[in-house]
Amino acid sequence: MISRIGLKFAMAAVAAVIASTGSVTNGFVVNSQPAKGRYDTSCNSIVVPGMWPIGLNFGKGEFKFYRSFDSFMNVFTDEDREAFPEVFNIPTGVFEVSMTKPLGIVFEEIEVGKGVYVKELVEGGMAERMGKIQPDDILVGVTAIKVVGAKYERRLIPARNFDFDTAVGAITSNDPKWQCDDVVLMFERPSEADRAATDKFMEFFEPPFESPWKQPQ
């Protein structure tokens, strides 16, 4: 079951300003479709051993804490970049932002239980001051914390199919107790993006079925 993290929101309106408060649990689980193959995490094309460690290796390695797309992909070779350019370039109409909370964003579900978009920006809030996010932008990725025992990871995970509570849970899990001084969000601007290209790109960040990210703790 997905953990309910943070504040209680008025789901009758299915919209709220994301605040900086909220508690963190150990049970954040990604309930989207599993990726194909054991470590096939890049559009079913580039194999990345160790990207999703399991067992005693969870919380270890170069991929354990997502800071930005550029830094996350920095471990790959030039040969990888040449062979799989679609993996190393954020698609047109998709952009990443690093923000501190409160975000100053009012999210609303696109349809009941599936997908969230930016309904509006809070006047004078973080998002408005940044000047990059616009109403109608769709949340397609967000960093979240997963804790297993005494270990934890922060990953960027696909969010297109998240419901409102799950999106809020992911955002609020980026807490200073887990060494987080920001939350990273990836948005799609429908007027500029190719949805199919976005979804194919985001497959790279989909946890495989056996990953702790797919399992309740």
Coordinates of N, CA and C in Angstrom, one line a residue:
M1 N 0.8 -1.2 0.0 CA 0.0 0.0 0.0 C 0.9 1.2 0.0
I2 N 0.4 2.3 -0.7 CA 1.1 3.5 -0.7 C 1.0 4.2 0.7
S3 N 2.1 4.7 1.2 CA 2.0 5.4 2.5 C 1.3 6.8 2.3
R4 N 0.6 7.2 3.2 CA 0.0 8.6 3.2 C 1.0 9.5 4.0
I5 N 1.7 10.4 3.3 CA 2.8 11.1 3.9 C 2.4 12.6 4.0
G6 N 2.6 13.2 5.1 CA 2.5 14.7 5.2 C 1.1 15.1 5.6
L7 N 0.7 16.3 5.2 CA -0.6 16.9 5.6 C -1.8 16.2 5.0
K8 N -2.9 16.3 5.6 CA -4.2 15.9 5.0 C -4.7 17.0 4.1
F9 N -5.1 16.6 2.9 CA -5.6 17.6 1.9 C -7.0 17.4 1.6
A10 N -7.7 18.5 1.3 CA -9.1 18.4 0.9 C -9.3 17.8 -0.4
M11 N -9.5 16.5 -0.5 CA -9.5 15.9 -1.8 C -10.8 16.2 -2.5
A12 N -11.8 16.8 -1.9 CA -13.0 17.2 -2.6 C -12.6 18.2 -3.7
A13 N -11.6 19.0 -3.5 CA -11.1 20.0 -4.4 C -9.9 19.4 -5.2
V14 N -9.3 18.4 -4.6 CA -8.1 17.7 -5.1 C -7.0 18.8 -5.5
A15 N -6.8 19.7 -4.7 CA -5.8 20.7 -5.0 C -5.3 21.3 -3.6
A16 N -4.0 21.6 -3.6 CA -3.5 22.3 -2.4 C -2.1 22.8 -2.7
V17 N -1.7 23.7 -1.8 CA -0.3 24.3 -1.9 C 0.6 23.3 -1.2
I18 N 1.7 22.9 -1.9 CA 2.6 22.0 -1.2 C 3.4 22.7 -0.2
A19 N 3.3 22.3 1.1 CA 4.0 23.0 2.2 C 5.3 22.3 2.6
S20 N 6.0 22.9 3.4 CA 7.3 22.3 3.8 C 7.2 21.4 5.0
T21 N 6.0 21.2 5.6 CA 5.8 20.3 6.7 C 5.5 19.0 6.2
G22 N 5.5 18.0 7.1 CA 5.1 16.6 6.7 C 6.1 15.6 7.3
S23 N 5.6 14.5 7.7 CA 6.5 13.4 8.2 C 6.9 12.5 7.1
V24 N 7.9 11.6 7.4 CA 8.4 10.7 6.4 C 8.2 9.3 7.0
T25 N 7.7 8.4 6.2 CA 7.6 7.0 6.6 C 8.6 6.2 5.8
N26 N 8.7 4.9 6.2 CA 9.7 4.0 5.5 C 9.0 3.3 4.3
G27 N 7.8 3.6 4.0 CA 7.0 2.7 3.1 C 6.7 3.3 1.7
F28 N 7.5 4.2 1.2 CA 7.2 4.7 -0.1 C 7.4 3.7 -1.1
V29 N 6.4 3.3 -1.9 CA 6.5 2.3 -2.9 C 6.0 2.8 -4.3
V30 N 6.7 2.5 -5.3 CA 6.4 2.9 -6.7 C 5.5 1.8 -7.2
N31 N 4.2 2.1 -7.5 CA 3.2 1.1 -7.9 C 2.9 1.2 -9.4
S32 N 3.9 1.7 -10.2 CA 3.6 1.7 -11.6 C 4.1 0.4 -12.2
Q33 N 4.0 0.3 -13.6 CA 4.3 -1.0 -14.2 C 5.8 -1.3 -14.1
P34 N 6.2 -2.6 -13.8 CA 7.6 -2.9 -13.7 C 8.3 -2.8 -15.1
A35 N 9.6 -2.5 -15.0 CA 10.4 -2.5 -16.2 C 10.6 -3.9 -16.7
K36 N 10.9 -4.0 -18.0 CA 11.2 -5.3 -18.5 C 12.6 -5.7 -18.3
G37 N 12.9 -6.9 -17.9 CA 14.3 -7.3 -17.8 C 14.9 -6.9 -16.4
R38 N 15.9 -7.6 -16.0 CA 16.4 -7.5 -14.6 C 17.0 -6.1 -14.4
Y39 N 17.9 -5.6 -15.3 CA 18.5 -4.3 -15.1 C 18.3 -3.5 -16.4
D40 N 17.3 -3.8 -17.1 CA 17.0 -3.1 -18.4 C 16.3 -1.8 -18.1
T41 N 17.0 -0.8 -17.8 CA 16.4 0.4 -17.3 C 16.4 1.6 -18.2
S42 N 16.7 1.4 -19.5 CA 16.8 2.5 -20.4 C 16.0 2.2 -21.6
C43 N 14.7 2.5 -21.6 CA 13.9 2.3 -22.8 C 14.1 0.9 -23.3
N44 N 14.5 -0.1 -22.5 CA 14.7 -1.5 -22.9 C 15.9 -1.5 -23.9
S45 N 16.9 -0.7 -23.7 CA 18.0 -0.7 -24.7 C 19.4 -0.7 -24.0
I46 N 19.6 0.1 -23.0 CA 20.9 0.1 -22.4 C 20.9 -0.6 -21.0
V47 N 21.7 -1.5 -20.8 CA 21.7 -2.3 -19.6 C 22.7 -1.7 -18.6
V48 N 22.2 -1.4 -17.4 CA 23.0 -0.7 -16.4 C 23.1 -1.6 -15.1
P49 N 24.0 -2.5 -15.0 CA 24.2 -3.3 -13.8 C 24.5 -2.4 -12.6
G50 N 23.8 -2.7 -11.5 CA 24.0 -2.0 -10.3 C 23.2 -0.7 -10.1
M51 N 22.5 -0.3 -11.1 CA 21.7 0.9 -11.0 C 20.6 0.8 -10.0
W52 N 20.1 -0.4 -9.8 CA 19.0 -0.6 -8.8 C 19.5 -1.8 -7.9
P53 N 20.4 -1.5 -7.0 CA 20.9 -2.5 -6.1 C 19.8 -3.1 -5.2
I54 N 19.9 -4.4 -4.8 CA 19.0 -5.0 -4.0 C 19.7 -5.7 -2.8
G55 N 19.0 -6.1 -1.8 CA 19.6 -6.8 -0.7 C 20.5 -5.9 0.1
L56 N 21.7 -6.4 0.5 CA 22.6 -5.7 1.3 C 23.3 -4.5 0.5
N57 N 23.1 -4.5 -0.8 CA 23.7 -3.4 -1.6 C 22.8 -2.2 -1.8
F58 N 21.5 -2.3 -1.2 CA 20.6 -1.2 -1.3 C 21.3 0.0 -0.6
G59 N 21.1 1.2 -1.1 CA 21.7 2.4 -0.5 C 23.2 2.6 -0.7
K60 N 23.7 1.8 -1.6 CA 25.1 1.9 -1.9 C 25.3 2.3 -3.4
G61 N 26.5 2.7 -3.7 CA 26.8 2.9 -5.1 C 26.6 4.3 -5.6
E62 N 27.0 4.5 -6.9 CA 27.0 5.9 -7.5 C 25.6 6.4 -7.8
F63 N 24.6 5.5 -7.8 CA 23.2 6.0 -8.1 C 22.3 6.2 -6.9
K64 N 22.9 6.1 -5.7 CA 22.0 6.1 -4.5 C 21.3 7.4 -4.2
F65 N 21.9 8.5 -4.7 CA 21.3 9.8 -4.3 C 21.2 10.7 -5.6
Y66 N 20.0 11.0 -6.0 CA 19.8 11.8 -7.2 C 19.8 13.2 -6.9
R67 N 20.7 14.0 -7.5 CA 20.8 15.4 -7.3 C 20.3 16.2 -8.5
S68 N 20.7 15.7 -9.7 CA 20.2 16.4 -10.9 C 20.5 15.4 -12.1
F69 N 19.8 15.6 -13.2 CA 20.0 14.7 -14.3 C 21.4 14.7 -14.8
D70 N 22.1 15.8 -14.9 CA 23.4 15.9 -15.4 C 24.4 15.1 -14.5
S71 N 24.2 15.3 -13.1 CA 25.2 14.6 -12.2 C 24.9 13.1 -12.2
F72 N 23.6 12.7 -12.3 CA 23.2 11.3 -12.3 C 23.8 10.6 -13.5
M73 N 23.8 11.3 -14.6 CA 24.3 10.6 -15.9 C 25.8 10.8 -16.1
N74 N 26.5 11.5 -15.2 CA 27.9 11.8 -15.3 C 28.8 10.5 -15.2
V75 N 28.2 9.5 -14.6 CA 29.0 8.3 -14.4 C 29.2 7.5 -15.7
F76 N 28.4 7.8 -16.7 CA 28.4 7.0 -18.0 C 29.5 7.5 -18.9
T77 N 29.9 6.6 -19.8 CA 31.1 6.9 -20.7 C 30.6 7.6 -21.9
D78 N 31.5 8.2 -22.7 CA 31.2 8.8 -23.9 C 30.6 7.8 -24.9
E79 N 31.1 6.6 -24.8 CA 30.6 5.5 -25.7 C 29.1 5.3 -25.5
D80 N 28.7 5.3 -24.2 CA 27.3 5.1 -23.9 C 26.5 6.3 -24.5
R81 N 27.0 7.5 -24.3 CA 26.3 8.7 -24.8 C 26.1 8.7 -26.3
E82 N 27.1 8.2 -27.0 CA 27.0 8.1 -28.5 C 26.1 7.0 -28.9
A83 N 26.0 5.9 -28.1 CA 25.2 4.8 -28.5 C 23.7 5.0 -28.2
F84 N 23.4 5.8 -27.1 CA 22.1 5.9 -26.7 C 21.8 7.4 -26.5
P85 N 21.8 8.2 -27.5 CA 21.6 9.7 -27.3 C 20.2 10.0 -26.7
E86 N 19.2 9.1 -27.0 CA 17.9 9.4 -26.4 C 17.8 9.3 -24.9
V87 N 18.8 8.6 -24.3 CA 18.8 8.5 -22.9 C 19.5 9.7 -22.2
F88 N 20.4 10.3 -22.9 CA 21.2 11.4 -22.3 C 20.8 12.8 -22.6
N89 N 19.7 12.9 -23.3 CA 19.1 14.2 -23.6 C 17.7 14.3 -23.2
I90 N 17.4 15.2 -22.3 CA 16.0 15.5 -21.9 C 15.2 15.9 -23.1
P91 N 14.0 15.3 -23.4 CA 13.3 15.6 -24.6 C 12.8 17.0 -24.6
T92 N 12.5 17.5 -25.8 CA 11.9 18.8 -26.0 C 10.6 18.9 -25.3
G93 N 10.4 20.0 -24.6 CA 9.2 20.2 -23.8 C 9.2 19.6 -22.4
V94 N 10.3 19.1 -22.0 CA 10.5 18.5 -20.7 C 11.6 19.2 -20.0
F95 N 11.4 19.6 -18.7 CA 12.5 20.3 -18.0 C 12.5 19.9 -16.6
E96 N 13.7 20.1 -16.0 CA 13.9 19.7 -14.6 C 14.2 20.9 -13.7
V97 N 13.6 21.0 -12.5 CA 13.9 22.1 -11.6 C 14.2 21.5 -10.2
S98 N 15.1 22.2 -9.6 CA 15.5 21.9 -8.2 C 14.8 23.0 -7.3
M99 N 14.0 22.6 -6.3 CA 13.3 23.6 -5.6 C 13.4 23.3 -4.1
T100 N 13.3 24.4 -3.3 CA 13.1 24.2 -1.9 C 11.6 24.4 -1.5
K101 N 11.2 23.8 -0.4 CA 9.9 23.8 0.0 C 9.6 25.0 1.0
P102 N 8.4 25.6 1.0 CA 7.3 25.2 0.2 C 7.4 25.6 -1.3
L103 N 6.9 24.8 -2.1 CA 7.1 25.0 -3.6 C 6.3 26.2 -4.2
G104 N 5.1 26.5 -3.6 CA 4.3 27.5 -4.1 C 3.6 27.1 -5.4
I105 N 3.2 25.8 -5.4 CA 2.5 25.2 -6.5 C 1.2 24.6 -6.1
V106 N 0.1 24.9 -6.8 CA -1.1 24.2 -6.5 C -1.3 23.1 -7.6
F107 N -1.2 21.9 -7.1 CA -1.4 20.7 -8.0 C -2.9 20.2 -8.0
E108 N -3.3 19.7 -9.1 CA -4.6 19.1 -9.2 C -4.5 17.8 -10.0
E109 N -5.3 16.8 -9.7 CA -5.3 15.6 -10.5 C -5.8 15.8 -11.9
I110 N -5.2 15.2 -12.9 CA -5.6 15.3 -14.3 C -7.0 14.5 -14.4
E111 N -7.0 13.3 -13.9 CA -8.2 12.6 -13.8 C -8.2 11.9 -12.5
V112 N -9.3 11.4 -12.0 CA -9.4 10.9 -10.7 C -8.4 9.7 -10.5
G113 N -7.4 9.9 -9.6 CA -6.5 8.9 -9.3 C -5.3 8.7 -10.2
K114 N -5.2 9.6 -11.2 CA -4.1 9.4 -12.2 C -3.6 10.7 -12.7
G115 N -2.3 11.0 -12.4 CA -1.7 12.2 -13.0 C -2.0 13.5 -12.2
V116 N -1.0 14.4 -12.1 CA -1.2 15.7 -11.5 C -0.5 16.7 -12.4
Y117 N -1.2 17.9 -12.4 CA -0.7 19.0 -13.2 C -0.7 20.3 -12.4
V118 N 0.0 21.3 -12.9 CA 0.1 22.6 -12.2 C -1.2 23.3 -12.5
K119 N -2.0 23.5 -11.5 CA -3.3 24.3 -11.7 C -3.0 25.7 -11.6
E120 N -2.1 26.2 -10.7 CA -1.8 27.6 -10.6 C -0.5 27.7 -9.7
L121 N 0.1 28.9 -9.7 CA 1.2 29.2 -8.9 C 0.8 30.2 -7.8
V122 N 1.4 30.0 -6.6 CA 1.1 30.9 -5.5 C 1.8 32.2 -5.8
E123 N 1.1 33.3 -5.7 CA 1.7 34.6 -5.9 C 2.8 34.8 -4.9
G124 N 4.0 35.2 -5.4 CA 5.1 35.4 -4.6 C 5.8 34.2 -4.1
G125 N 5.3 33.0 -4.5 CA 5.9 31.7 -4.0 C 7.1 31.3 -4.8
M126 N 7.8 30.3 -4.4 CA 9.0 29.8 -5.0 C 8.9 29.6 -6.5
A127 N 7.9 28.9 -6.9 CA 7.7 28.6 -8.3 C 7.5 29.8 -9.2
E128 N 6.7 30.8 -8.7 CA 6.5 32.0 -9.4 C 7.8 32.8 -9.5
R129 N 8.6 32.8 -8.4 CA 9.8 33.6 -8.4 C 10.9 33.0 -9.4
M130 N 10.8 31.7 -9.5 CA 11.8 31.0 -10.4 C 11.5 31.4 -11.9
G131 N 10.2 31.5 -12.2 CA 9.8 31.9 -13.5 C 9.9 30.8 -14.6
K132 N 10.0 29.6 -14.2 CA 10.2 28.5 -15.2 C 8.9 27.6 -15.3
I133 N 8.2 27.4 -14.2 CA 7.0 26.5 -14.2 C 5.8 27.3 -14.6
Q134 N 4.9 26.7 -15.4 CA 3.7 27.4 -15.8 C 2.5 26.6 -15.5
P135 N 1.3 27.2 -15.3 CA 0.1 26.5 -15.2 C -0.1 25.5 -16.4
D136 N -0.6 24.3 -16.1 CA -0.9 23.2 -17.1 C 0.4 22.4 -17.3
D137 N 1.5 22.7 -16.8 CA 2.7 21.8 -16.8 C 2.3 20.5 -16.1
I138 N 2.7 19.4 -16.6 CA 2.4 18.1 -16.0 C 3.6 17.5 -15.3
L139 N 3.4 17.0 -14.1 CA 4.5 16.4 -13.3 C 4.8 15.0 -13.9
V140 N 6.0 14.8 -14.4 CA 6.3 13.5 -15.0 C 7.4 12.8 -14.2
G141 N 8.1 13.5 -13.3 CA 9.1 12.8 -12.5 C 9.4 13.6 -11.2
V142 N 9.8 12.9 -10.1 CA 10.0 13.6 -8.9 C 11.0 12.8 -8.0
T143 N 11.8 13.4 -7.3 CA 12.7 12.7 -6.4 C 11.9 12.2 -5.2
A144 N 12.2 11.0 -4.7 CA 11.6 10.5 -3.5 C 12.6 9.7 -2.7
I145 N 12.4 9.6 -1.4 CA 13.2 8.8 -0.5 C 12.6 7.5 -0.2
K146 N 13.4 6.4 -0.3 CA 13.0 5.1 0.1 C 14.0 4.6 1.2
V147 N 13.4 4.2 2.3 CA 14.2 3.7 3.5 C 14.0 2.3 3.6
V148 N 15.1 1.5 3.8 CA 15.1 0.1 4.0 C 16.0 -0.2 5.2
G149 N 15.5 -0.5 6.4 CA 16.3 -0.6 7.5 C 17.0 0.7 7.9
A150 N 18.4 0.6 7.9 CA 19.1 1.8 8.3 C 19.7 2.5 7.0
K151 N 19.3 2.0 5.8 CA 19.8 2.6 4.6 C 18.7 3.3 3.8
Y152 N 19.0 4.3 3.0 CA 18.0 5.0 2.2 C 18.6 5.3 0.9
E153 N 17.8 5.6 -0.1 CA 18.1 6.1 -1.4 C 17.2 7.3 -1.7
R154 N 17.7 8.2 -2.6 CA 16.9 9.2 -3.2 C 17.0 9.0 -4.7
R155 N 15.9 8.8 -5.3 CA 15.8 8.5 -6.8 C 14.8 9.5 -7.4
L156 N 15.1 9.7 -8.7 CA 14.0 10.4 -9.5 C 13.2 9.2 -10.1
I157 N 11.9 9.3 -9.9 CA 11.0 8.2 -10.3 C 9.9 8.8 -11.2
P158 N 9.4 8.0 -12.2 CA 8.4 8.5 -13.0 C 7.1 8.8 -12.3
A159 N 6.4 9.9 -12.6 CA 5.3 10.3 -11.8 C 4.0 10.6 -12.6
R160 N 4.0 10.2 -13.9 CA 2.9 10.6 -14.7 C 1.6 9.9 -14.2
N161 N 1.7 8.7 -13.7 CA 0.5 8.0 -13.3 C 0.3 8.1 -11.8
F162 N 1.0 8.9 -11.1 CA 0.8 9.1 -9.6 C -0.6 9.8 -9.4
D163 N -1.2 9.4 -8.3 CA -2.4 10.1 -7.8 C -1.9 11.3 -7.0
F164 N -2.8 12.1 -6.5 CA -2.4 13.3 -5.8 C -1.7 13.0 -4.5
D165 N -2.2 12.0 -3.7 CA -1.5 11.7 -2.5 C -0.1 11.1 -2.7
T166 N 0.1 10.3 -3.7 CA 1.4 9.7 -4.0 C 2.4 10.8 -4.4
A167 N 1.9 11.7 -5.2 CA 2.8 12.8 -5.6 C 3.2 13.7 -4.4
V168 N 2.3 14.0 -3.6 CA 2.6 14.8 -2.4 C 3.5 14.0 -1.5
G169 N 3.3 12.7 -1.3 CA 4.2 11.9 -0.5 C 5.6 11.9 -1.0
A170 N 5.8 11.8 -2.3 CA 7.1 11.8 -2.9 C 7.8 13.1 -2.6
I171 N 7.1 14.2 -2.8 CA 7.7 15.5 -2.6 C 8.1 15.7 -1.2
T172 N 7.2 15.4 -0.3 CA 7.5 15.7 1.1 C 8.5 14.7 1.7
S173 N 8.8 13.6 1.1 CA 9.8 12.7 1.6 C 11.2 13.2 1.4
N174 N 11.4 14.3 0.6 CA 12.7 14.9 0.5 C 12.9 15.8 1.7
D175 N 13.3 15.2 2.7 CA 13.4 15.9 4.0 C 14.9 16.0 4.5
P176 N 15.2 17.1 5.2 CA 16.6 17.3 5.6 C 17.1 16.1 6.4
K177 N 16.3 15.3 7.1 CA 16.8 14.2 7.9 C 17.4 13.1 6.9
W178 N 17.1 13.2 5.6 CA 17.7 12.3 4.6 C 18.7 13.1 3.8
Q179 N 19.3 14.2 4.3 CA 20.3 15.0 3.7 C 19.7 15.7 2.4
C180 N 18.5 16.0 2.4 CA 17.8 16.7 1.3 C 17.7 18.1 1.6
D181 N 18.3 19.0 0.7 CA 18.1 20.4 0.9 C 17.2 21.0 -0.3
D182 N 16.7 20.0 -1.1 CA 15.8 20.4 -2.2 C 14.9 19.3 -2.6
V183 N 14.1 19.5 -3.5 CA 13.3 18.4 -4.2 C 13.5 18.7 -5.7
V184 N 13.7 17.6 -6.4 CA 13.9 17.8 -7.9 C 12.6 17.3 -8.6
L185 N 12.1 18.1 -9.4 CA 10.9 17.8 -10.2 C 11.1 17.9 -11.7
M186 N 10.5 17.0 -12.4 CA 10.6 17.0 -13.9 C 9.2 17.2 -14.4
F187 N 9.0 18.3 -15.2 CA 7.7 18.6 -15.8 C 7.7 18.5 -17.3
E188 N 6.5 18.2 -17.8 CA 6.3 18.2 -19.3 C 5.3 19.3 -19.6
R189 N 5.7 20.1 -20.6 CA 4.8 21.2 -21.1 C 4.0 20.7 -22.3
P190 N 2.8 20.3 -22.2 CA 2.0 19.7 -23.2 C 2.1 20.4 -24.6
S191 N 2.1 21.7 -24.6 CA 2.1 22.5 -25.8 C 3.4 22.3 -26.6
E192 N 4.5 21.8 -26.0 CA 5.8 21.7 -26.6 C 6.3 20.3 -26.7
A193 N 5.8 19.4 -25.9 CA 6.3 18.0 -25.8 C 5.6 17.0 -26.6
D194 N 6.3 15.9 -26.9 CA 5.8 14.7 -27.5 C 5.6 13.7 -26.4
R195 N 4.4 13.4 -26.0 CA 4.2 12.5 -24.9 C 4.8 11.2 -25.0
A196 N 4.8 10.6 -26.2 CA 5.4 9.3 -26.4 C 6.9 9.4 -26.1
A197 N 7.6 10.5 -26.6 CA 9.0 10.6 -26.4 C 9.3 10.8 -24.9
T198 N 8.4 11.6 -24.2 CA 8.6 11.8 -22.8 C 8.5 10.4 -22.0
D199 N 7.5 9.7 -22.3 CA 7.3 8.4 -21.6 C 8.5 7.4 -21.9
K200 N 9.0 7.4 -23.1 CA 10.1 6.5 -23.4 C 11.3 6.9 -22.7
F201 N 11.5 8.2 -22.6 CA 12.7 8.8 -21.8 C 12.6 8.4 -20.3
M202 N 11.4 8.5 -19.8 CA 11.2 8.3 -18.3 C 11.3 6.8 -18.0
E203 N 11.2 5.9 -19.0 CA 11.4 4.5 -18.7 C 12.8 4.2 -18.0
F204 N 13.8 5.0 -18.4 CA 15.1 4.8 -17.8 C 15.1 4.9 -16.3
F205 N 14.1 5.6 -15.7 CA 14.1 5.8 -14.3 C 13.1 4.9 -13.6
E206 N 12.5 4.0 -14.3 CA 11.5 3.0 -13.8 C 12.2 1.9 -13.0
P207 N 11.9 1.7 -11.7 CA 12.5 0.6 -10.9 C 12.1 -0.7 -11.5
P208 N 13.0 -1.7 -11.5 CA 12.6 -3.0 -11.9 C 11.8 -3.7 -10.8
F209 N 11.1 -4.7 -11.1 CA 10.1 -5.3 -10.2 C 10.7 -5.7 -8.9
E210 N 11.9 -6.3 -8.9 CA 12.5 -6.8 -7.7 C 13.2 -5.8 -6.8
S211 N 13.2 -4.5 -7.3 CA 13.8 -3.5 -6.5 C 13.0 -3.2 -5.2
P212 N 13.7 -2.8 -4.1 CA 12.9 -2.4 -2.9 C 12.0 -1.3 -3.2
W213 N 12.2 -0.5 -4.3 CA 11.3 0.6 -4.6 C 9.9 0.1 -5.0
K214 N 9.9 -1.2 -5.4 CA 8.6 -1.7 -5.8 C 7.9 -2.5 -4.7
Q215 N 8.6 -2.7 -3.6 CA 8.2 -3.6 -2.5 C 7.8 -2.9 -1.3
P216 N 6.7 -3.2 -0.6 CA 6.3 -2.6 0.7 C 7.3 -3.1 1.7
Q217 N 7.6 -2.2 2.7 CA 8.5 -2.6 3.8 C 7.7 -2.7 5.1

